[in-house]
Coordinates of C-alpha atoms in Angstrom, one line a residue:
Chain A
X270 CA -28.6 -2.6 30.7
X271 CA -26.8 -6.3 30.0
X272 CA -27.3 -8.5 26.8
X273 CA -27.7 -12.3 27.1
X274 CA -27.8 -14.5 25.1
X275 CA -28.9 -17.7 24.9
X276 CA -29.4 -21.1 22.2
X277 CA -32.5 -19.7 20.5
X278 CA -35.1 -18.8 18.9
X279 CA -37.9 -17.6 21.1
X280 CA -39.7 -19.5 23.3
X281 CA -37.8 -22.5 23.7
X282 CA -36.9 -24.5 27.4
X283 CA -33.7 -21.8 26.9
X284 CA -35.0 -18.9 26.9
X285 CA -37.7 -19.8 30.1
X286 CA -34.3 -20.7 31.8
X287 CA -32.3 -17.8 31.1
X288 CA -35.5 -15.7 32.1
X289 CA -35.2 -17.9 35.4
X290 CA -31.7 -17.6 36.0
X291 CA -31.9 -13.6 35.5
X292 CA -35.3 -13.6 37.8
X293 CA -33.2 -15.0 40.5
X294 CA -30.4 -12.0 40.0
X295 CA -30.5 -8.7 41.2
X296 CA -30.2 -7.3 37.9
X297 CA -34.1 -7.8 37.1
X298 CA -33.7 -6.6 33.6
X299 CA -31.8 -7.9 30.6
X300 CA -32.2 -8.2 27.1
X301 CA -32.7 -11.5 25.7
X302 CA -31.3 -12.5 22.4
X303 CA -31.5 -15.7 20.7
X304 CA -28.1 -16.5 18.8
X305 CA -28.7 -19.6 16.4
X306 CA -26.2 -22.7 18.1
X307 CA -24.9 -22.9 21.3
X308 CA -21.2 -22.1 19.6
X309 CA -22.1 -19.1 18.3
X310 CA -23.5 -17.3 22.5
X311 CA -20.4 -18.3 23.3
X312 CA -18.2 -16.7 21.0
X313 CA -20.8 -13.6 20.9
X314 CA -19.4 -13.7 24.6
X315 CA -16.2 -14.1 24.2
X316 CA -15.9 -11.0 21.3
X317 CA -18.5 -8.6 24.0
X318 CA -20.8 -8.7 21.9
X319 CA -23.0 -9.8 24.3
X320 CA -22.6 -10.2 28.7
X321 CA -23.7 -13.4 29.1
X322 CA -24.9 -16.8 26.8
X323 CA -27.8 -19.4 28.7
X324 CA -27.8 -22.5 27.7
X325 CA -28.2 -25.9 28.3
X326 CA -25.5 -28.3 29.7
X327 CA -27.7 -31.8 30.4
X328 CA -30.7 -32.9 30.4
X329 CA -31.4 -36.2 33.5
X330 CA -32.9 -38.2 30.2
X331 CA -31.3 -37.3 26.9
X332 CA -27.9 -37.1 28.8
X333 CA -24.8 -34.1 28.2
X334 CA -25.2 -31.8 25.7
X335 CA -21.9 -32.0 24.3
X336 CA -22.5 -28.9 21.8
X337 CA -21.9 -26.6 24.9
X338 CA -19.1 -28.7 26.5
X339 CA -16.9 -28.6 23.6
X340 CA -17.3 -24.4 22.9
X341 CA -17.0 -24.3 26.9
X342 CA -13.8 -26.6 27.4
X343 CA -12.3 -25.5 23.6
X344 CA -11.7 -21.4 22.5
X345 CA -10.7 -18.4 24.7
X346 CA -11.8 -18.9 28.5
X347 CA -15.5 -18.5 30.4
X348 CA -16.9 -19.3 33.2
X349 CA -19.9 -20.6 35.0
X350 CA -21.3 -18.1 36.8
X351 CA -24.9 -19.6 38.1
X352 CA -27.2 -22.6 37.0
X353 CA -30.9 -23.2 37.1
X354 CA -32.7 -26.5 36.5
X355 CA -35.9 -26.6 35.1
X356 CA -38.6 -29.7 34.1
X357 CA -39.1 -31.6 30.7
X358 CA -42.5 -30.4 30.9
X359 CA -44.4 -30.0 28.0
X360 CA -46.9 -28.8 26.7
X361 CA -49.2 -29.3 23.6
X362 CA -50.4 -27.0 22.5
X363 CA -53.0 -25.8 20.0
X364 CA -54.5 -22.9 17.3
X365 CA -58.1 -21.8 19.8
X366 CA -60.8 -24.0 19.3
X367 CA -58.7 -27.0 18.3
X368 CA -60.0 -30.0 20.1
X369 CA -58.7 -33.2 20.0
X370 CA -60.3 -35.1 18.7
X371 CA -59.5 -32.2 15.3
X372 CA -55.2 -33.2 15.6
X373 CA -54.4 -35.5 12.6
X374 CA -50.9 -34.0 12.9
X375 CA -48.5 -33.8 15.7
X376 CA -45.1 -32.1 15.1
X377 CA -41.8 -30.8 17.3
X378 CA -38.3 -31.8 17.1
X379 CA -36.9 -34.7 17.1
X380 CA -36.1 -35.2 20.3
X381 CA -39.5 -33.8 22.5
X382 CA -41.5 -35.5 20.2
X383 CA -39.2 -39.1 21.6
X384 CA -39.7 -37.4 25.6
X385 CA -44.2 -37.9 25.1
X386 CA -44.2 -40.4 23.0
X387 CA -45.8 -42.3 26.0
X388 CA -48.1 -40.0 26.5
X389 CA -49.5 -39.6 22.6
X390 CA -49.3 -43.2 22.1
X391 CA -52.0 -43.5 24.5
X392 CA -53.9 -39.4 23.5
X393 CA -53.1 -39.1 19.9
X394 CA -52.4 -42.8 18.9
X395 CA -53.8 -42.1 15.2
X396 CA -51.8 -38.6 14.9
X397 CA -48.9 -38.6 12.6
X398 CA -45.9 -37.5 13.7
X399 CA -43.9 -34.3 12.1
X400 CA -40.3 -32.9 12.8
X401 CA -39.5 -29.6 12.8
X402 CA -35.7 -28.4 13.6
X403 CA -37.0 -26.7 16.8
X404 CA -40.1 -27.0 19.9
X405 CA -40.8 -22.9 18.6
X406 CA -40.4 -23.6 15.2
X407 CA -43.4 -26.6 15.7
X408 CA -45.2 -23.7 17.5
X409 CA -45.0 -21.1 14.1
X410 CA -45.9 -24.5 12.3
X411 CA -49.3 -25.1 14.1
X412 CA -49.7 -21.3 13.9
X413 CA -50.1 -21.1 10.4
X414 CA -51.6 -24.9 9.8
X415 CA -49.3 -26.4 8.9
X416 CA -50.3 -29.5 12.0
X417 CA -52.5 -29.7 14.9
X418 CA -50.7 -29.6 16.8
X419 CA -46.9 -29.1 18.5
X420 CA -44.9 -30.4 21.6
X421 CA -43.4 -26.7 23.5
X422 CA -42.3 -25.1 26.6
X423 CA -44.6 -23.8 27.9
X424 CA -43.5 -20.2 27.4
X425 CA -44.5 -20.9 24.0
X426 CA -48.3 -20.8 24.2
X427 CA -48.2 -17.1 24.6
X428 CA -45.3 -16.8 22.2
X429 CA -47.6 -17.6 19.3
X430 CA -50.9 -17.3 20.3
X431 CA -51.6 -20.7 20.7
X432 CA -53.8 -22.5 22.7
X433 CA -53.1 -25.0 25.4
X434 CA -54.8 -28.6 25.0
X435 CA -52.5 -30.4 27.8
X436 CA -50.0 -29.2 30.1
X437 CA -47.0 -30.4 32.2
X438 CA -46.5 -33.6 29.9
X439 CA -43.9 -36.0 30.2
X440 CA -43.3 -39.8 30.0
X441 CA -40.4 -39.7 32.8
X442 CA -41.7 -37.1 35.8
X443 CA -39.0 -36.4 36.6
X444 CA -36.5 -35.6 34.1
X445 CA -34.5 -32.1 34.4
X446 CA -32.3 -29.9 31.8
X447 CA -29.9 -28.0 33.9
X448 CA -28.8 -24.2 32.0
X449 CA -25.0 -22.7 32.6
X450 CA -25.7 -19.0 32.5
X451 CA -21.5 -17.8 31.5
X452 CA -19.8 -15.0 31.6
X453 CA -15.6 -14.0 30.6
X454 CA -13.7 -14.7 33.7
X455 CA -13.9 -12.2 36.7
X456 CA -14.8 -11.6 40.3
X457 CA -16.4 -15.6 41.1
X458 CA -19.3 -15.6 42.3
X459 CA -19.3 -16.0 46.8
X460 CA -19.3 -19.0 48.2
X461 CA -22.9 -19.6 48.9
X462 CA -24.7 -22.8 51.5
X463 CA -23.9 -25.2 48.6
X464 CA -21.8 -24.4 45.6
X465 CA -20.6 -26.6 42.9
X466 CA -17.2 -26.1 40.1
X467 CA -16.7 -27.9 36.9
X468 CA -13.3 -28.4 35.5
X469 CA -12.3 -29.6 32.4
X470 CA -8.9 -31.8 32.9
X471 CA -6.7 -32.9 30.5
X472 CA -4.5 -35.4 31.9
X473 CA -2.2 -38.2 29.9
X474 CA -2.6 -41.4 28.8
X475 CA -0.7 -42.8 30.4
X476 CA -2.7 -46.2 32.5
X477 CA -4.3 -44.6 36.3
X478 CA -3.8 -40.7 35.2
X479 CA -7.9 -40.3 35.6
X480 CA -7.7 -43.1 39.2
X481 CA -5.4 -40.1 40.4
X482 CA -7.3 -37.0 39.9
X483 CA -9.9 -38.5 41.7
X484 CA -7.8 -39.9 43.5
X485 CA -6.6 -35.8 44.8
X486 CA -10.6 -35.6 45.4
X487 CA -10.6 -39.0 47.3
X488 CA -8.3 -37.6 50.0
X489 CA -9.9 -34.0 50.7
X490 CA -12.9 -35.7 51.4
X491 CA -14.8 -33.7 47.8
X492 CA -17.5 -35.4 45.8
X493 CA -18.0 -35.6 42.7
X494 CA -21.3 -34.9 41.0
X495 CA -19.9 -35.3 37.6
X496 CA -17.4 -37.8 35.4
X497 CA -17.7 -37.8 30.9
X498 CA -14.7 -38.6 29.0
X499 CA -14.9 -36.7 25.5
X500 CA -12.4 -36.9 22.5
X501 CA -10.5 -34.1 22.4
X502 CA -10.3 -33.7 18.4
X503 CA -14.8 -34.9 17.3
X504 CA -12.1 -38.4 16.7
X505 CA -11.7 -41.2 19.1
X506 CA -7.8 -41.1 20.6
X507 CA -7.3 -39.0 23.0
X508 CA -10.1 -37.7 25.8
X509 CA -10.2 -34.5 28.2
X510 CA -13.0 -35.3 31.3
X511 CA -15.4 -32.3 31.9
X512 CA -15.9 -32.7 35.4
X513 CA -18.0 -31.4 38.5
X514 CA -18.0 -31.6 42.1
X515 CA -20.0 -30.4 45.3
X516 CA -18.1 -26.9 46.8
X517 CA -15.8 -24.2 45.9
X518 CA -12.7 -22.3 44.7
X519 CA -12.2 -20.0 47.3
X520 CA -12.6 -23.1 49.9
X521 CA -9.2 -24.6 51.3
X522 CA -10.1 -28.3 50.3
X523 CA -11.2 -27.3 46.9
X524 CA -8.9 -25.1 45.7
X525 CA -6.4 -28.3 47.1
X526 CA -7.4 -30.6 45.2
X527 CA -7.3 -28.1 42.1
X528 CA -3.4 -26.7 42.6
X529 CA -3.1 -30.8 42.6
X530 CA -4.4 -31.1 40.0
X531 CA -3.0 -28.5 38.1
X532 CA 0.8 -30.2 39.4
X533 CA 0.0 -33.8 37.4
X534 CA -2.2 -32.9 34.6
X535 CA -1.6 -31.8 30.9
X536 CA -4.0 -28.8 31.2
X537 CA -7.0 -27.9 33.2
X538 CA -9.4 -25.6 33.1
X539 CA -11.9 -24.1 35.1
X540 CA -15.2 -23.8 34.2
X541 CA -16.4 -22.2 37.5
X542 CA -17.8 -21.9 40.8
X543 CA -21.6 -21.4 42.0
X544 CA -24.3 -22.1 43.8
X545 CA -26.6 -25.2 42.9
X546 CA -29.7 -25.2 42.2
X547 CA -30.8 -28.7 43.2
X548 CA -31.5 -29.5 47.0
X549 CA -29.9 -31.2 49.1
X550 CA -26.3 -30.3 47.9
X551 CA -23.5 -29.3 50.7
X552 CA -20.1 -27.8 49.7
X553 CA -18.1 -29.6 52.1
X554 CA -16.4 -28.5 55.3
X555 CA -12.6 -26.5 55.1
X556 CA -13.3 -26.9 59.3
X557 CA -10.7 -29.8 59.4
X558 CA -8.2 -28.4 56.7
X559 CA -8.4 -24.5 59.3
X560 CA -7.1 -27.0 62.0
X561 CA -4.8 -28.5 60.3
X562 CA -3.1 -25.0 58.7
X563 CA -4.0 -23.1 62.4
X564 CA -1.7 -26.5 63.9
X565 CA 1.0 -26.2 61.1
X566 CA 1.3 -22.2 61.2
X567 CA 2.1 -22.8 65.2
X568 CA 4.9 -25.4 64.8
X569 CA 6.6 -23.4 62.2
X570 CA 6.4 -20.3 64.9
X571 CA 7.8 -21.9 67.1
X572 CA 4.6 -23.4 69.6
X573 CA 4.4 -26.8 70.2
X574 CA 3.1 -29.8 68.3
Chain B
X83 CA -30.9 -68.4 9.5
X84 CA -30.4 -65.4 12.0
X85 CA -32.7 -62.4 13.0
X86 CA -30.8 -59.3 13.6
X87 CA -33.0 -56.7 14.6
X88 CA -31.2 -52.6 14.1
X89 CA -32.7 -49.2 15.4
X90 CA -34.0 -48.8 11.7
X91 CA -35.7 -46.9 9.9
X92 CA -34.2 -48.8 6.5
X93 CA -31.3 -47.1 4.4
X94 CA -29.5 -45.4 8.1
X95 CA -25.9 -45.8 9.4
X96 CA -27.4 -48.6 11.5
X97 CA -28.1 -50.9 8.8
X98 CA -24.6 -50.0 7.1
X99 CA -23.7 -50.9 10.7
X100 CA -25.3 -54.1 10.8
X101 CA -24.5 -55.1 7.2
X102 CA -21.2 -54.8 7.9
X103 CA -20.7 -56.7 11.7
X104 CA -22.0 -59.4 9.9
X105 CA -19.9 -59.3 6.8
X106 CA -17.0 -59.6 9.6
X107 CA -18.7 -62.6 11.5
X108 CA -18.7 -66.2 10.0
X109 CA -22.4 -65.9 9.5
X110 CA -22.9 -64.4 7.1
X111 CA -25.8 -64.0 5.6
X112 CA -28.8 -63.1 8.1
X113 CA -32.2 -61.3 8.3
X114 CA -32.2 -58.0 9.0
X115 CA -35.7 -56.3 10.7
X116 CA -35.6 -52.6 11.6
X117 CA -36.9 -51.4 15.1
X118 CA -38.6 -48.3 16.3
X119 CA -36.5 -47.7 18.8
X120 CA -33.1 -49.1 20.6
X121 CA -35.0 -50.2 23.4
X122 CA -37.5 -52.5 20.9
X123 CA -34.6 -53.6 19.1
X124 CA -33.1 -55.0 22.6
X125 CA -36.4 -56.1 24.2
X126 CA -36.9 -58.3 21.1
X127 CA -33.1 -60.1 22.0
X128 CA -34.6 -60.4 25.5
X129 CA -37.5 -62.2 24.7
X130 CA -36.2 -64.3 22.2
X131 CA -38.0 -63.0 19.1
X132 CA -34.6 -61.4 17.8
X133 CA -31.2 -63.2 18.0
X134 CA -29.6 -59.8 17.7
X135 CA -29.3 -56.4 18.3
X136 CA -27.7 -53.7 16.2
X137 CA -27.3 -50.4 18.5
X138 CA -25.6 -47.0 18.2
X139 CA -23.8 -47.2 21.9
X140 CA -21.6 -43.3 20.9
X141 CA -20.9 -40.8 18.4
X142 CA -17.5 -39.2 18.7
X143 CA -19.1 -36.0 18.3
X144 CA -22.5 -35.6 19.2
X145 CA -22.0 -37.9 22.8
X146 CA -22.3 -41.5 23.5
X147 CA -26.3 -42.4 23.1
X148 CA -28.1 -42.7 25.9
X149 CA -30.8 -44.5 25.2
X150 CA -28.9 -47.3 24.6
X151 CA -26.3 -47.3 27.5
X152 CA -30.1 -46.7 29.5
X153 CA -31.9 -49.9 28.0
X154 CA -28.9 -52.2 28.5
X155 CA -28.3 -51.1 32.1
X156 CA -32.0 -51.4 32.5
X157 CA -33.9 -55.2 32.1
X158 CA -32.8 -58.2 31.5
X159 CA -29.1 -58.1 31.0
X160 CA -27.6 -58.4 27.7
X161 CA -24.1 -58.8 26.4
X162 CA -22.1 -57.2 23.7
X163 CA -20.2 -59.5 21.8
X164 CA -18.9 -57.9 18.6
X165 CA -18.3 -53.7 17.1
X166 CA -17.5 -51.5 14.5
X167 CA -17.8 -47.8 13.2
X168 CA -18.5 -45.9 10.6
X169 CA -17.2 -42.8 9.6
X170 CA -19.9 -39.7 10.1
X171 CA -19.8 -39.2 6.6
X172 CA -22.8 -37.8 4.4
X173 CA -24.2 -38.2 0.6
X174 CA -26.4 -35.0 0.0
X175 CA -29.2 -36.8 -2.6
X176 CA -31.0 -35.7 -5.0
X177 CA -33.7 -37.0 -7.7
X178 CA -31.7 -38.1 -11.0
X179 CA -31.6 -35.0 -13.1
X180 CA -31.8 -32.2 -10.0
X181 CA -28.3 -30.1 -9.9
X182 CA -27.3 -27.6 -7.3
X183 CA -28.8 -25.0 -9.2
X184 CA -32.6 -26.4 -8.7
X185 CA -32.3 -27.2 -4.7
X186 CA -34.3 -24.4 -2.9
X187 CA -34.7 -26.7 0.0
X188 CA -32.4 -29.9 2.1
X189 CA -34.0 -32.3 4.8
X190 CA -32.8 -34.5 6.9
X191 CA -32.5 -35.7 11.0
X192 CA -32.0 -32.2 12.5
X193 CA -28.6 -34.0 14.0
X194 CA -27.6 -34.8 10.0
X195 CA -28.6 -31.1 9.0
X196 CA -26.1 -29.8 12.1
X197 CA -23.5 -32.1 11.1
X198 CA -23.0 -30.4 7.8
X199 CA -24.1 -27.0 8.6
X200 CA -20.8 -26.2 7.6
X201 CA -20.9 -27.3 4.2
X202 CA -24.7 -26.1 3.2
X203 CA -23.6 -22.8 4.1
X204 CA -21.4 -23.3 1.9
X205 CA -22.5 -25.0 -1.1
X206 CA -25.4 -24.4 -0.6
X207 CA -26.0 -20.3 1.5
X208 CA -29.2 -20.3 -0.5
X209 CA -31.3 -23.3 0.2
X210 CA -34.1 -22.9 3.5
X211 CA -34.4 -26.0 5.7
X212 CA -36.2 -28.6 7.0
X213 CA -36.3 -31.3 9.6
X214 CA -37.5 -35.4 9.8
X215 CA -37.3 -38.2 11.8
X216 CA -34.4 -39.5 10.5
X217 CA -32.3 -39.8 7.2
X218 CA -35.1 -41.9 5.5
X219 CA -37.1 -39.9 6.2
X220 CA -35.3 -37.0 4.3
X221 CA -34.9 -39.8 1.6
X222 CA -38.7 -40.1 1.2
X223 CA -39.3 -36.9 1.3
X224 CA -37.0 -35.8 -2.0
X225 CA -38.5 -39.1 -3.5
X226 CA -41.4 -37.3 -3.3
X227 CA -40.8 -34.4 -4.0
X228 CA -41.3 -32.8 -0.8
X229 CA -38.1 -31.3 -0.7
X230 CA -34.6 -31.1 -3.3
X231 CA -32.7 -32.6 -1.2
X232 CA -31.3 -34.6 1.4
X233 CA -28.0 -35.7 3.8
X234 CA -28.9 -38.8 4.0
X235 CA -26.0 -42.5 4.5
X236 CA -24.7 -43.8 1.9
X237 CA -27.2 -46.7 1.7
X238 CA -29.8 -44.3 1.4
X239 CA -29.1 -43.5 -2.5
X240 CA -29.4 -46.8 -4.0
X241 CA -32.5 -47.9 -1.7
X242 CA -35.0 -44.9 -2.3
X243 CA -33.7 -44.2 -6.0
X244 CA -31.8 -41.1 -5.6
X245 CA -28.6 -39.5 -7.0
X246 CA -25.8 -38.5 -5.4
X247 CA -25.2 -34.6 -5.4
X248 CA -21.9 -34.6 -3.3
X249 CA -21.0 -37.8 -0.7
X250 CA -18.6 -37.7 1.6
X251 CA -20.1 -34.8 3.0
X252 CA -18.8 -34.0 6.9
X253 CA -17.0 -31.1 8.4
X254 CA -15.5 -32.6 10.8
X255 CA -13.1 -34.7 9.1
X256 CA -12.9 -37.6 11.9
X257 CA -16.2 -38.0 12.8
X258 CA -16.9 -42.2 14.2
X259 CA -20.1 -43.4 14.8
X260 CA -19.4 -46.7 17.3
X261 CA -22.0 -49.8 17.0
X262 CA -22.7 -52.9 19.2
X263 CA -24.3 -56.1 17.8
X264 CA -25.9 -57.5 21.3
X265 CA -26.8 -60.5 22.6
X266 CA -28.8 -63.1 25.1
X267 CA -26.0 -64.4 27.5
X268 CA -23.8 -67.6 26.4
X269 CA -20.0 -68.0 25.2
X270 CA -18.2 -65.1 25.5
X271 CA -16.2 -64.6 22.4
X272 CA -12.4 -65.8 22.6
X273 CA -9.7 -63.3 23.5
X274 CA -8.6 -61.5 20.3
X275 CA -5.5 -58.9 19.9
X276 CA -7.1 -56.8 21.2
X277 CA -10.6 -56.6 23.1
X278 CA -12.6 -54.4 24.8
X279 CA -14.5 -54.3 27.9
X280 CA -17.4 -53.4 28.9
X281 CA -19.3 -52.3 32.2
X282 CA -22.3 -50.7 34.3
X283 CA -21.2 -49.6 37.8
X284 CA -23.5 -48.9 40.6
X285 CA -20.9 -47.6 43.7
X286 CA -22.9 -46.0 46.3
X287 CA -22.4 -42.5 46.9
X288 CA -19.6 -42.2 48.9
X289 CA -16.7 -39.8 48.8
X290 CA -14.4 -41.2 47.1
X291 CA -16.0 -45.0 45.8
X292 CA -15.6 -44.6 42.0
X293 CA -11.6 -43.2 42.9
X294 CA -11.4 -46.9 44.5
X295 CA -12.9 -48.3 41.6
X296 CA -10.7 -46.9 39.0
X297 CA -7.2 -47.5 40.9
X298 CA -8.9 -51.2 40.8
X299 CA -8.2 -51.2 37.2
X300 CA -5.3 -48.3 38.0
X301 CA -3.6 -51.2 40.5
X302 CA -3.7 -54.0 38.1
X303 CA -2.3 -51.8 34.3
X304 CA -6.2 -51.8 32.9
X305 CA -6.2 -48.7 30.6
X306 CA -10.2 -47.1 30.6
X307 CA -11.8 -45.7 26.6
X308 CA -14.3 -44.5 28.5
X309 CA -16.2 -43.2 31.7
X310 CA -19.7 -41.5 32.3
X311 CA -22.1 -41.4 35.4
X312 CA -25.5 -41.3 34.2
X313 CA -28.8 -40.4 36.8
X314 CA -30.1 -44.5 37.8
X315 CA -34.1 -42.9 37.0
X316 CA -34.0 -40.2 34.5
X317 CA -33.3 -37.2 36.9
X318 CA -30.4 -35.9 39.1
X319 CA -29.6 -37.7 42.1
X320 CA -28.0 -41.3 42.2
X321 CA -25.7 -41.7 39.8
X322 CA -24.4 -45.1 37.5
X323 CA -21.2 -45.0 35.9
X324 CA -20.1 -47.2 32.3
X325 CA -16.9 -48.1 32.6
X326 CA -14.9 -48.8 28.7
X327 CA -11.6 -50.3 29.6
X328 CA -8.5 -52.5 27.3
X329 CA -8.5 -56.5 27.5
X330 CA -10.6 -59.0 27.9
X331 CA -12.6 -60.6 31.0
X332 CA -10.8 -64.1 30.4
X333 CA -7.5 -62.1 30.9
X334 CA -5.8 -62.6 34.9
X335 CA -5.4 -59.0 35.2
X336 CA -8.9 -57.7 33.9
X337 CA -10.9 -60.8 36.5
X338 CA -9.1 -59.4 38.1
X339 CA -9.9 -55.7 38.7
X340 CA -13.6 -57.2 37.9
X341 CA -14.4 -59.1 40.9
X342 CA -12.6 -56.3 43.5
X343 CA -15.7 -53.9 41.3
X344 CA -17.5 -56.5 42.3
X345 CA -16.7 -57.2 46.0
X346 CA -17.3 -52.9 47.2
X347 CA -19.4 -52.6 44.6
X348 CA -23.5 -51.6 45.1
X349 CA -24.5 -53.2 41.7
X350 CA -21.8 -54.6 38.4
X351 CA -23.6 -55.6 34.8
X352 CA -21.0 -57.3 33.5
X353 CA -21.5 -55.6 28.9
X354 CA -19.4 -57.8 27.0
X355 CA -16.5 -58.7 26.3
X356 CA -14.8 -58.4 22.2
X357 CA -12.7 -57.0 19.6
X358 CA -12.1 -53.7 19.5
X359 CA -12.5 -52.1 16.4
X360 CA -10.2 -49.3 16.7
X361 CA -6.5 -49.3 15.8
X362 CA -4.0 -49.3 18.2
X363 CA -4.9 -51.0 20.9
X364 CA -3.7 -53.5 22.7
X365 CA -5.6 -55.5 25.4
X366 CA -2.7 -55.5 28.6
X367 CA -0.4 -58.0 29.3
X368 CA -1.6 -61.0 31.9
X369 CA 2.6 -62.5 31.4
X370 CA 2.9 -60.1 35.4
X371 CA -0.2 -62.3 36.3
X372 CA 1.2 -66.0 35.3
X373 CA 4.2 -65.1 36.8
X374 CA 3.2 -64.0 39.7
X375 CA 0.8 -67.0 39.9
X376 CA 3.4 -69.4 39.5
X377 CA 5.6 -67.9 42.7
X378 CA 2.1 -67.6 45.0
X379 CA 1.4 -71.3 43.8
X380 CA 4.6 -72.3 44.3
X381 CA 5.0 -70.8 48.0
X382 CA 1.8 -72.8 48.7
X383 CA 3.2 -76.3 48.1
X384 CA 6.1 -75.6 49.6
X385 CA 8.5 -74.8 47.2
X386 CA 11.3 -72.2 47.4
X387 CA 10.4 -68.6 47.2

């Protein structure tokens, strides 16, 4: 049975994402093990102690998870083989029997409190707010009577024996978090209807070096879905670029663009090609590339152009 | 006396940055007023209630402050007129007389705890960690006896009557946070030795639209210092790009690049030109642009090319 690490503690959105990712694969059963940090989860895969890791990569409201990006860009290479997206909707959890009138204190991780601030100000305007180190720690605090209500991932209610005072709470209706399932390099998942590929590149710092990278994509019809510069060593000065784009490394137009990057960037790290979790994307077509390759082969073999 | 809003509460790094920004300007004296959120600080400037706001924009370890980026991109336009950078070094604060042996609990905002995790594991390995909503709230908790040590901005020791158990603590040596001073649009600060300009653009979602933007910069020798895509409405799908680059809007090569963006982007919002706080940058030269403009003017006036 594969052993999958995820960013813990238990009962958070990341455990929920890990369960969803595993349900989507044929494996079905797996041993899910919480890790203390993203770096610890990835290092457990690198060392062979775990077979894969589920980690958050970006939130549509909060932005990128920089600890995940940096941990994937440094150290022994790992690759993402799947992604999933979860709506950021919280449950407000209380001890069974607690009513709205009983709630004097609300607790959660500051990020979670921030994401339901408006809802709290309308529905629990008089409750004091207290911070915890995770949404699950908030559930524990409510279970143990240290607070009256916790802002949690839906998974936490059953896990900690709490009742749902209000469900599906979110200030931003469509907020979503994207998670990756990451493994040691091996066979790339085959192309699907719509894939995403992710790389990190170091371009060198001459003027126009990033424009050259993007031109290689644009010239081949490859559509970017995310770009972000990140300082290399935790201080401003040297940068690397994280790029997500539509398509699969096995496609001709994507492969040719990646090979071009390899030729003129200081460093290119492939972080995986995998089916997209969002609707409406497409991987772009290799049709024109295949026809042109046949035409070229024809010329080279002495046929008519 | 100008009234300056800053992301509160009192005694955090943002207050320290606000004091540094004001010391750097000729104004000297100002009335610093904490705001509850970045959005609240900026809205107070928009409404005229405050004259300027000091807000964090990016941290070299944690990444961009997405709430600041989104609040600058939406709503009535504001412009940055100055920036400053603060090293991310924390003081470990205790009640006077407390020794290392006395510390059983350490408290702070989860981000601050994360940034000194290694130091804590070496120096206070047995202390339990508890979360607060800000580094200043942690100082208050220690003052009130609810915890033994707080991870705080240096400003907090004096503010809350605490002693420094350890100073200048940081797991990442060169970590830095950058802050902006933001005002209502008005006279742009004059060019200095080395400036930074910041814009947010909506390119439309055709393949290659971002490459075209970067080409306009590359063709004119404008050096990017940061790039980041952000979802427009809190959900993935539509994006805008935040771009920082060397140079000042009054320079010919920068102005020409911005005008080109204006021609072929759906939207371009100018977020300010101001002196750079980091060393070693330069604004690039207008010399070749000036010479070429004179040459062109000569042709047009019938002179010899």
